[in-house]
mmCIF file of C-alpha atoms and ligand atoms in Angstrom:
data_model
loop_
_atom_site.group_PDB
_atom_site.id
_atom_site.type_symbol
_atom_site.label_atom_id
_atom_site.label_comp_id
_atom_site.label_asym_id
_atom_site.label_seq_id
_atom_site.Cartn_x
_atom_site.Cartn_y
_atom_site.Cartn_z
ATOM 1 C CA LEU A 1 9.302 -1.372 32.758
ATOM 2 C CA GLU A 2 5.623 -1.986 33.294
ATOM 3 C CA GLU A 3 3.983 -4.829 31.374
ATOM 4 C CA ILE A 4 0.600 -4.426 29.768
ATOM 5 C CA ASP A 5 -2.149 -6.309 31.646
ATOM 6 C CA ASP A 6 -4.573 -8.595 29.809
ATOM 7 C CA GLU A 7 -7.532 -6.265 30.137
ATOM 8 C CA THR A 8 -5.626 -3.251 28.763
ATOM 9 C CA LEU A 9 -4.131 -5.359 25.986
ATOM 10 C CA LYS A 10 -7.638 -6.407 25.012
ATOM 11 C CA GLY A 11 -8.706 -2.760 25.047
ATOM 12 C CA PHE A 12 -5.909 -1.782 22.653
ATOM 13 C CA LEU A 13 -6.526 -4.719 20.317
ATOM 14 C CA GLN A 14 -10.217 -3.842 20.115
ATOM 15 C CA LEU A 15 -9.439 -0.189 19.474
ATOM 16 C CA ILE A 16 -6.986 -1.089 16.696
ATOM 17 C CA HIS A 17 -9.552 -3.374 15.130
ATOM 18 C CA ARG A 18 -12.277 -0.748 15.330
ATOM 19 C CA LYS A 19 -10.193 2.083 13.883
ATOM 20 C CA ALA A 20 -7.925 0.320 11.358
ATOM 21 C CA GLY A 21 -9.650 -3.022 10.772
ATOM 22 C CA ILE A 22 -6.353 -4.663 11.706
ATOM 23 C CA THR A 23 -6.229 -7.833 13.815
ATOM 24 C CA ILE A 24 -3.166 -8.195 16.033
ATOM 25 C CA ALA A 25 -2.689 -11.491 17.850
ATOM 26 C CA PRO A 26 -2.214 -11.200 21.644
ATOM 27 C CA SER A 27 1.062 -13.111 21.118
ATOM 28 C CA ARG A 28 2.505 -9.963 19.532
ATOM 29 C CA LYS A 29 2.269 -8.191 22.855
ATOM 30 C CA ALA A 30 5.999 -7.331 23.075
ATOM 31 C CA MET A 31 5.930 -5.654 19.666
ATOM 32 C CA LEU A 32 2.812 -3.703 20.564
ATOM 33 C CA GLN A 33 4.225 -2.604 23.922
ATOM 34 C CA GLY A 34 7.345 -1.232 22.252
ATOM 35 C CA ARG A 35 5.312 0.771 19.768
ATOM 36 C CA LEU A 36 2.930 2.133 22.389
ATOM 37 C CA ARG A 37 5.849 3.177 24.613
ATOM 38 C CA SER A 38 7.319 5.226 21.754
ATOM 39 C CA ARG A 39 4.141 7.299 21.860
ATOM 40 C CA MET A 40 3.637 7.261 25.652
ATOM 41 C CA ARG A 41 7.111 8.658 26.329
ATOM 42 C CA PRO A 42 6.589 12.045 24.613
ATOM 43 C CA LEU A 43 3.154 12.275 26.237
ATOM 44 C CA GLY A 44 4.699 11.666 29.668
ATOM 45 C CA LEU A 45 2.505 8.635 30.334
ATOM 46 C CA SER A 46 4.012 5.636 32.109
ATOM 47 C CA GLY A 47 1.076 3.231 32.353
ATOM 48 C CA PHE A 48 -0.507 1.488 29.371
ATOM 49 C CA HIS A 49 -3.915 1.885 30.905
ATOM 50 C CA ASP A 50 -3.298 5.634 31.189
ATOM 51 C CA TYR A 51 -2.586 5.780 27.468
ATOM 52 C CA LEU A 52 -5.745 3.847 26.643
ATOM 53 C CA ARG A 53 -7.773 6.328 28.728
ATOM 54 C CA TYR A 54 -5.856 9.237 27.173
ATOM 55 C CA LEU A 55 -6.883 8.023 23.711
ATOM 56 C CA ASP A 56 -10.485 7.922 24.821
ATOM 57 C CA GLU A 57 -10.330 11.471 26.164
ATOM 58 C CA HIS A 58 -8.175 12.956 23.366
ATOM 59 C CA PRO A 59 -9.565 12.055 19.930
ATOM 60 C CA GLU A 60 -6.794 14.162 18.382
ATOM 61 C CA GLU A 61 -4.284 11.537 19.570
ATOM 62 C CA MET A 62 -5.869 8.819 17.418
ATOM 63 C CA GLN A 63 -3.841 9.535 14.275
ATOM 64 C CA ALA A 64 -0.512 9.460 16.132
ATOM 65 C CA PHE A 65 -1.611 6.172 17.698
ATOM 66 C CA LEU A 66 -2.436 4.691 14.272
ATOM 67 C CA ASP A 67 0.905 5.967 12.976
ATOM 68 C CA VAL A 68 2.833 3.939 15.572
ATOM 69 C CA ILE A 69 0.801 0.747 15.354
ATOM 70 C CA THR A 70 1.114 0.357 11.572
ATOM 71 C CA THR A 71 4.034 -1.522 10.015
ATOM 72 C CA ASN A 72 5.450 0.538 7.163
ATOM 73 C CA GLU A 73 8.258 -1.711 5.857
ATOM 74 C CA THR A 74 8.719 -1.200 2.117
ATOM 75 C CA TYR A 75 11.387 -0.698 -0.557
ATOM 76 C CA PHE A 76 11.782 -0.012 -4.263
ATOM 77 C CA TYR A 77 11.322 -2.869 -6.736
ATOM 78 C CA ARG A 78 9.992 -5.270 -4.081
ATOM 79 C CA THR A 79 9.206 -8.647 -5.712
ATOM 80 C CA PRO A 80 10.889 -8.156 -9.113
ATOM 81 C CA ARG A 81 8.634 -10.527 -11.024
ATOM 82 C CA ILE A 82 5.527 -8.401 -10.578
ATOM 83 C CA TRP A 83 7.273 -5.365 -12.114
ATOM 84 C CA GLU A 84 8.314 -7.520 -15.054
ATOM 85 C CA HIS A 85 4.725 -8.699 -15.376
ATOM 86 C CA ILE A 86 3.452 -5.116 -15.434
ATOM 87 C CA GLU A 87 6.017 -4.079 -18.018
ATOM 88 C CA LYS A 88 5.774 -7.113 -20.285
ATOM 89 C CA LYS A 89 2.109 -8.040 -19.976
ATOM 90 C CA VAL A 90 -0.180 -5.544 -18.238
ATOM 91 C CA LEU A 91 0.968 -2.481 -20.188
ATOM 92 C CA PRO A 92 1.238 -4.034 -23.688
ATOM 93 C CA ASP A 93 -2.203 -5.632 -23.171
ATOM 94 C CA TRP A 94 -3.630 -2.295 -22.108
ATOM 95 C CA VAL A 95 -2.264 -0.598 -25.228
ATOM 96 C CA ALA A 96 -3.440 -3.459 -27.483
ATOM 97 C CA ARG A 97 -6.981 -3.178 -26.083
ATOM 98 C CA LYS A 98 -6.941 0.504 -27.077
ATOM 99 C CA GLU A 99 -8.183 1.264 -23.617
ATOM 100 C CA GLY A 100 -7.532 4.905 -24.493
ATOM 101 C CA SER A 101 -6.827 8.001 -22.433
ATOM 102 C CA ILE A 102 -4.786 7.623 -19.269
ATOM 103 C CA PHE A 103 -3.539 4.489 -17.528
ATOM 104 C CA THR A 104 -4.427 4.942 -13.860
ATOM 105 C CA ALA A 105 -3.045 2.933 -10.972
ATOM 106 C CA TRP A 106 -3.574 2.832 -7.225
ATOM 107 C CA SER A 107 -0.940 1.879 -4.674
ATOM 108 C CA ALA A 108 -3.430 1.056 -1.935
ATOM 109 C CA ALA A 109 -1.039 0.742 1.015
ATOM 110 C CA ALA A 110 1.611 3.102 -0.235
ATOM 111 C CA SER A 111 3.621 3.561 2.961
ATOM 112 C CA SER A 112 6.533 5.958 2.228
ATOM 113 C CA GLY A 113 5.902 5.781 -1.517
ATOM 114 C CA GLU A 114 8.467 3.258 -2.767
ATOM 115 C CA GLU A 115 5.811 1.150 -4.476
ATOM 116 C CA ALA A 116 4.065 4.085 -6.190
ATOM 117 C CA SER A 117 7.473 5.460 -7.219
ATOM 118 C CA THR A 118 8.713 2.136 -8.636
ATOM 119 C CA LEU A 119 5.515 1.838 -10.627
ATOM 120 C CA ALA A 120 5.738 5.403 -11.905
ATOM 121 C CA VAL A 121 9.335 4.829 -13.042
ATOM 122 C CA ILE A 122 8.237 1.740 -14.975
ATOM 123 C CA LEU A 123 5.303 3.636 -16.480
ATOM 124 C CA GLN A 124 7.557 6.511 -17.484
ATOM 125 C CA SER A 125 10.007 4.124 -19.137
ATOM 126 C CA PHE A 126 7.108 2.502 -20.996
ATOM 127 C CA LYS A 127 5.919 5.960 -22.029
ATOM 128 C CA GLU A 128 9.249 6.683 -23.642
ATOM 129 C CA LYS A 129 8.812 3.682 -25.937
ATOM 130 C CA ASN A 130 5.107 4.502 -26.457
ATOM 131 C CA PRO A 131 4.921 8.297 -26.709
ATOM 132 C CA THR A 132 1.118 8.563 -26.660
ATOM 133 C CA PHE A 133 0.932 6.581 -23.420
ATOM 134 C CA GLN A 134 -0.136 8.594 -20.378
ATOM 135 C CA TYR A 135 -0.356 7.583 -16.745
ATOM 136 C CA ARG A 136 -1.288 8.667 -13.240
ATOM 137 C CA VAL A 137 -0.536 6.965 -9.934
ATOM 138 C CA ILE A 138 -2.311 7.522 -6.664
ATOM 139 C CA GLY A 139 -0.829 6.276 -3.408
ATOM 140 C CA THR A 140 -2.876 6.063 -0.217
ATOM 141 C CA ASP A 141 -2.175 5.042 3.353
ATOM 142 C CA LEU A 142 -3.751 5.147 6.798
ATOM 143 C CA SER A 143 -0.671 6.662 8.391
ATOM 144 C CA THR A 144 -0.322 10.413 7.862
ATOM 145 C CA GLN A 145 3.225 10.300 9.210
ATOM 146 C CA ILE A 146 4.369 7.838 6.562
ATOM 147 C CA LEU A 147 2.494 9.796 3.873
ATOM 148 C CA ALA A 148 4.438 12.915 4.839
ATOM 149 C CA GLN A 149 7.590 10.925 4.054
ATOM 150 C CA ALA A 150 6.092 9.815 0.742
ATOM 151 C CA GLU A 151 5.361 13.457 -0.117
ATOM 152 C CA LYS A 152 8.989 14.310 0.585
ATOM 153 C CA GLY A 153 10.113 11.440 -1.619
ATOM 154 C CA LEU A 154 13.715 11.187 -0.426
ATOM 155 C CA TYR A 155 15.083 7.645 -0.463
ATOM 156 C CA SER A 156 18.384 6.135 0.587
ATOM 157 C CA GLY A 157 20.043 2.931 1.809
ATOM 158 C CA ARG A 158 18.002 -0.258 1.923
ATOM 159 C CA SER A 159 15.001 1.479 0.373
ATOM 160 C CA ILE A 160 16.711 1.835 -3.018
ATOM 161 C CA GLU A 161 19.514 -0.775 -2.849
ATOM 162 C CA SER A 162 17.848 -3.710 -4.579
ATOM 163 C CA PHE A 163 16.321 -1.503 -7.287
ATOM 164 C CA ARG A 164 19.683 0.031 -8.044
ATOM 165 C CA LYS A 165 21.254 -3.415 -8.362
ATOM 166 C CA ALA A 166 18.484 -5.086 -10.349
ATOM 167 C CA GLN A 167 17.711 -2.181 -12.697
ATOM 168 C CA PRO A 168 20.832 -0.013 -12.937
ATOM 169 C CA GLU A 169 19.686 1.640 -16.165
ATOM 170 C CA LEU A 170 16.232 2.573 -14.920
ATOM 171 C CA PHE A 171 17.812 3.828 -11.730
ATOM 172 C CA ARG A 172 20.358 5.991 -13.493
ATOM 173 C CA LYS A 173 17.816 7.372 -15.888
ATOM 174 C CA TYR A 174 14.894 8.134 -13.603
ATOM 175 C CA MET A 175 16.276 8.618 -10.082
ATOM 176 C CA VAL A 176 17.739 11.976 -9.152
ATOM 177 C CA GLU A 177 20.256 12.438 -6.352
ATOM 178 C CA LYS A 178 18.714 15.266 -4.356
ATOM 179 C CA GLU A 179 21.042 15.159 -1.370
ATOM 180 C CA PRO A 180 24.269 13.146 -1.049
ATOM 181 C CA GLY A 181 23.130 9.510 -1.009
ATOM 182 C CA SER A 182 19.411 10.404 -1.121
ATOM 183 C CA PHE A 183 17.412 9.917 -4.279
ATOM 184 C CA GLY A 184 13.970 10.833 -5.539
ATOM 185 C CA VAL A 185 12.119 10.094 -8.744
ATOM 186 C CA ALA A 186 12.651 12.610 -11.561
ATOM 187 C CA PRO A 187 10.313 15.639 -11.366
ATOM 188 C CA GLU A 188 8.278 14.700 -14.474
ATOM 189 C CA ILE A 189 7.538 11.339 -12.810
ATOM 190 C CA ARG A 190 6.831 12.813 -9.377
ATOM 191 C CA ALA A 191 4.297 15.159 -10.989
ATOM 192 C CA ARG A 192 2.196 12.134 -11.959
ATOM 193 C CA ILE A 193 1.995 10.687 -8.431
ATOM 194 C CA GLU A 194 -0.550 11.905 -5.907
ATOM 195 C CA TYR A 195 -0.664 10.855 -2.240
ATOM 196 C CA ARG A 196 -3.822 10.784 -0.195
ATOM 197 C CA HIS A 197 -4.894 9.695 3.274
ATOM 198 C CA HIS A 198 -7.270 6.733 3.150
ATOM 199 C CA ASN A 199 -8.450 3.902 5.363
ATOM 200 C CA LEU A 200 -8.865 0.670 3.394
ATOM 201 C CA MET A 201 -11.896 -0.173 5.512
ATOM 202 C CA GLN A 202 -13.679 2.551 3.554
ATOM 203 C CA LYS A 203 -14.396 2.895 -0.138
ATOM 204 C CA LEU A 204 -12.005 5.216 -1.973
ATOM 205 C CA LYS A 205 -13.621 8.201 -3.679
ATOM 206 C CA VAL A 206 -12.444 8.301 -7.273
ATOM 207 C CA THR A 207 -13.466 10.093 -10.434
ATOM 208 C CA ALA A 208 -12.563 7.179 -12.717
ATOM 209 C CA PRO A 209 -11.910 3.490 -12.075
ATOM 210 C CA PHE A 210 -8.348 2.118 -12.046
ATOM 211 C CA ASP A 211 -6.538 -0.038 -14.589
ATOM 212 C CA LEU A 212 -4.215 -1.454 -11.948
ATOM 213 C CA VAL A 213 -4.415 -1.785 -8.164
ATOM 214 C CA LEU A 214 -1.408 -2.789 -6.076
ATOM 215 C CA ILE A 215 -2.541 -3.989 -2.672
ATOM 216 C CA ARG A 216 0.600 -5.610 -1.389
ATOM 217 C CA ASN A 217 1.879 -6.638 2.003
ATOM 218 C CA VAL A 218 -1.106 -5.172 3.783
ATOM 219 C CA LEU A 219 -3.768 -7.904 3.615
ATOM 220 C CA ILE A 220 -1.674 -9.930 6.074
ATOM 221 C CA TYR A 221 -2.716 -7.535 8.844
ATOM 222 C CA PHE A 222 -6.401 -8.338 8.445
ATOM 223 C CA ASP A 223 -8.667 -11.306 9.109
ATOM 224 C CA ALA A 224 -10.601 -12.873 6.223
ATOM 225 C CA LYS A 225 -13.719 -10.813 6.911
ATOM 226 C CA GLU A 226 -11.885 -7.493 6.679
ATOM 227 C CA GLN A 227 -9.868 -8.703 3.684
ATOM 228 C CA GLN A 228 -13.162 -9.359 1.925
ATOM 229 C CA THR A 229 -14.460 -5.904 2.830
ATOM 230 C CA ILE A 230 -11.265 -4.335 1.445
ATOM 231 C CA LEU A 231 -11.378 -6.331 -1.787
ATOM 232 C CA ASN A 232 -15.032 -5.539 -2.214
ATOM 233 C CA HIS A 233 -14.095 -1.857 -2.027
ATOM 234 C CA VAL A 234 -11.305 -2.439 -4.552
ATOM 235 C CA SER A 235 -13.695 -4.181 -6.938
ATOM 236 C CA GLN A 236 -15.866 -1.035 -6.923
ATOM 237 C CA VAL A 237 -13.065 1.244 -8.120
ATOM 238 C CA ILE A 238 -11.419 -0.962 -10.748
ATOM 239 C CA LYS A 239 -12.218 -1.240 -14.451
ATOM 240 C CA PRO A 240 -13.743 -4.514 -15.699
ATOM 241 C CA SER A 241 -10.399 -5.124 -17.443
ATOM 242 C CA GLY A 242 -8.380 -4.068 -14.379
ATOM 243 C CA VAL A 243 -5.625 -6.044 -12.682
ATOM 244 C CA VAL A 244 -5.006 -6.498 -8.940
ATOM 245 C CA ILE A 245 -1.598 -7.457 -7.594
ATOM 246 C CA ILE A 246 -1.054 -8.669 -4.027
ATOM 247 C CA GLY A 247 1.994 -9.384 -1.861
ATOM 248 C CA GLU A 248 4.222 -12.407 -1.894
ATOM 249 C CA SER A 249 2.877 -13.974 1.293
ATOM 250 C CA GLU A 250 -0.751 -13.264 0.414
ATOM 251 C CA SER A 251 -3.519 -15.035 -1.508
ATOM 252 C CA LEU A 252 -7.143 -14.341 -2.395
ATOM 253 C CA ASN A 253 -7.968 -17.958 -3.114
ATOM 254 C CA HIS A 254 -9.574 -18.639 0.253
ATOM 255 C CA LEU A 255 -11.712 -15.477 0.117
ATOM 256 C CA GLN A 256 -15.061 -14.698 -1.424
ATOM 257 C CA THR A 257 -14.290 -11.852 -3.792
ATOM 258 C CA ARG A 258 -15.064 -10.888 -7.375
ATOM 259 C CA PHE A 259 -11.436 -11.478 -8.323
ATOM 260 C CA VAL A 260 -10.198 -14.516 -10.179
ATOM 261 C CA TYR A 261 -6.680 -15.904 -10.121
ATOM 262 C CA GLN A 262 -4.556 -15.180 -13.185
ATOM 263 C CA GLN A 263 -1.101 -16.178 -12.028
ATOM 264 C CA PRO A 264 0.823 -16.012 -8.752
ATOM 265 C CA LEU A 265 0.023 -12.667 -7.058
ATOM 266 C CA VAL A 266 -2.037 -11.469 -10.032
ATOM 267 C CA TYR A 267 -5.846 -11.331 -10.122
ATOM 268 C CA ALA A 268 -8.467 -9.920 -12.460
ATOM 269 C CA LEU A 269 -12.078 -9.004 -12.047
ATOM 270 C CA GLY A 270 -14.203 -11.988 -13.013
ATOM 271 C CA SER A 271 -17.626 -10.749 -14.047
ATOM 272 C CA SER A 272 -20.504 -13.176 -14.421
ATOM 273 C CA ASP A 273 -20.348 -12.345 -18.158
ATOM 274 C CA ASN A 274 -16.765 -13.552 -18.355
ATOM 275 C CA ALA A 275 -17.721 -16.715 -16.545
ATOM 276 C CA LYS A 276 -20.524 -17.326 -19.055
ATOM 277 C CA GLN A 277 -18.203 -16.700 -22.005
ATOM 278 C CA GLU A 278 -15.681 -19.122 -20.614
ATOM 279 C CA ALA A 279 -18.344 -21.744 -20.071
ATOM 280 C CA ALA A 280 -19.672 -21.353 -23.632
HETATM 281 C C1 LIG B 301 4.114 -3.167 5.062
HETATM 282 S S1 LIG B 301 3.489 -1.693 4.312
HETATM 283 C C2 LIG B 301 3.368 -2.198 2.610
HETATM 284 C C3 LIG B 301 3.933 -1.154 1.665
HETATM 285 C C4 LIG B 301 3.935 -1.535 0.175
HETATM 286 N N1 LIG B 301 2.606 -1.829 -0.311
HETATM 287 C C5 LIG B 301 4.862 -2.704 -0.081
HETATM 288 O O1 LIG B 301 4.360 -3.796 -0.395
HETATM 289 O O2 LIG B 301 6.074 -2.555 0.021
HETATM 290 C C6 LIG B 301 1.788 -1.717 4.863
HETATM 291 C C7 LIG B 301 1.122 -0.345 4.863
HETATM 292 O O3 LIG B 301 -0.298 -0.512 5.044
HETATM 293 C C8 LIG B 301 -0.791 0.570 5.792
HETATM 294 N N2 LIG B 301 -2.087 0.219 6.380
HETATM 295 C C9 LIG B 301 -2.341 -0.598 7.429
HETATM 296 N N3 LIG B 301 -3.656 -0.637 7.698
HETATM 297 C C10 LIG B 301 -4.258 0.180 6.801
HETATM 298 C C11 LIG B 301 -5.596 0.575 6.576
HETATM 299 N N4 LIG B 301 -6.607 0.124 7.326
HETATM 300 N N5 LIG B 301 -5.853 1.432 5.563
HETATM 301 C C12 LIG B 301 -4.840 1.903 4.785
HETATM 302 N N6 LIG B 301 -3.552 1.573 4.951
HETATM 303 C C13 LIG B 301 -3.265 0.732 5.956
HETATM 304 C C14 LIG B 301 0.302 0.829 6.799
HETATM 305 O O4 LIG B 301 0.245 2.144 7.319
HETATM 306 C C15 LIG B 301 1.575 0.560 5.996
HETATM 307 O O5 LIG B 301 2.141 1.745 5.488
#
């Protein structure tokens, strides 16, 4: 098999950075080659340079290219302690503040929908104890291919395993077996989730700001500059009282953002007013 040459590698890395904001280290060449080949094969292209030129000449190939270069690894109930935090702290606080109307949340790198679905299950369970509570979840991703899977909402194997073990009651109550071994969230929950295509390098168009933003296991793909751009966009679509939750291997502490640390993985918008109040 042909190896990618340095010049072509550079071309791909620049293209990925320009289109997705993602920075891939040249050391991840083997991974990149494998992913590119999976797209070159059906196109009948054998040289990497041919594929790079093909992308230039066929703008309609760009989405399929972005679909293969993104890493979509995800599963239900990933990082249990953040779900406990949402259930025990974020939601009761929201109700106590009489924030009113509808609790809205954004799963900002939704992948195949496991994160948005886990959240919606937890919100539904909270709703049953608090009948006036209402919620909506929006899930967005750059990859249209993975969003098509999210729309389908059929989950099996590793995707649901740890959720089923950790929360057997929630699982039994809110997950429906749609095909042997394949589960989806109950229809009344699914009806409250909406999926949309979105590039985090742009600002999301919303009608109302969010109460909660999950932006997990995606910041790792960006350099500090792009992370700051993304978080700046997030800060423009979140309520002053909103909460941001990031992934286990991520931190905002080294970045210049409007978010202040609350506890591991959890951040809140720190307005200058808050800062003044705290100082007083
Ligand atoms: C590893 S998954 C994380 C899924 C989920 N948040 C979780 O923590 O389990 C990362 C997702 O980010 C998406 N992504 C990467 N770059 C993006 C961008 N520029 N805009 C929007 N989504 C992006 C990928 O397509 C992928 O589905």
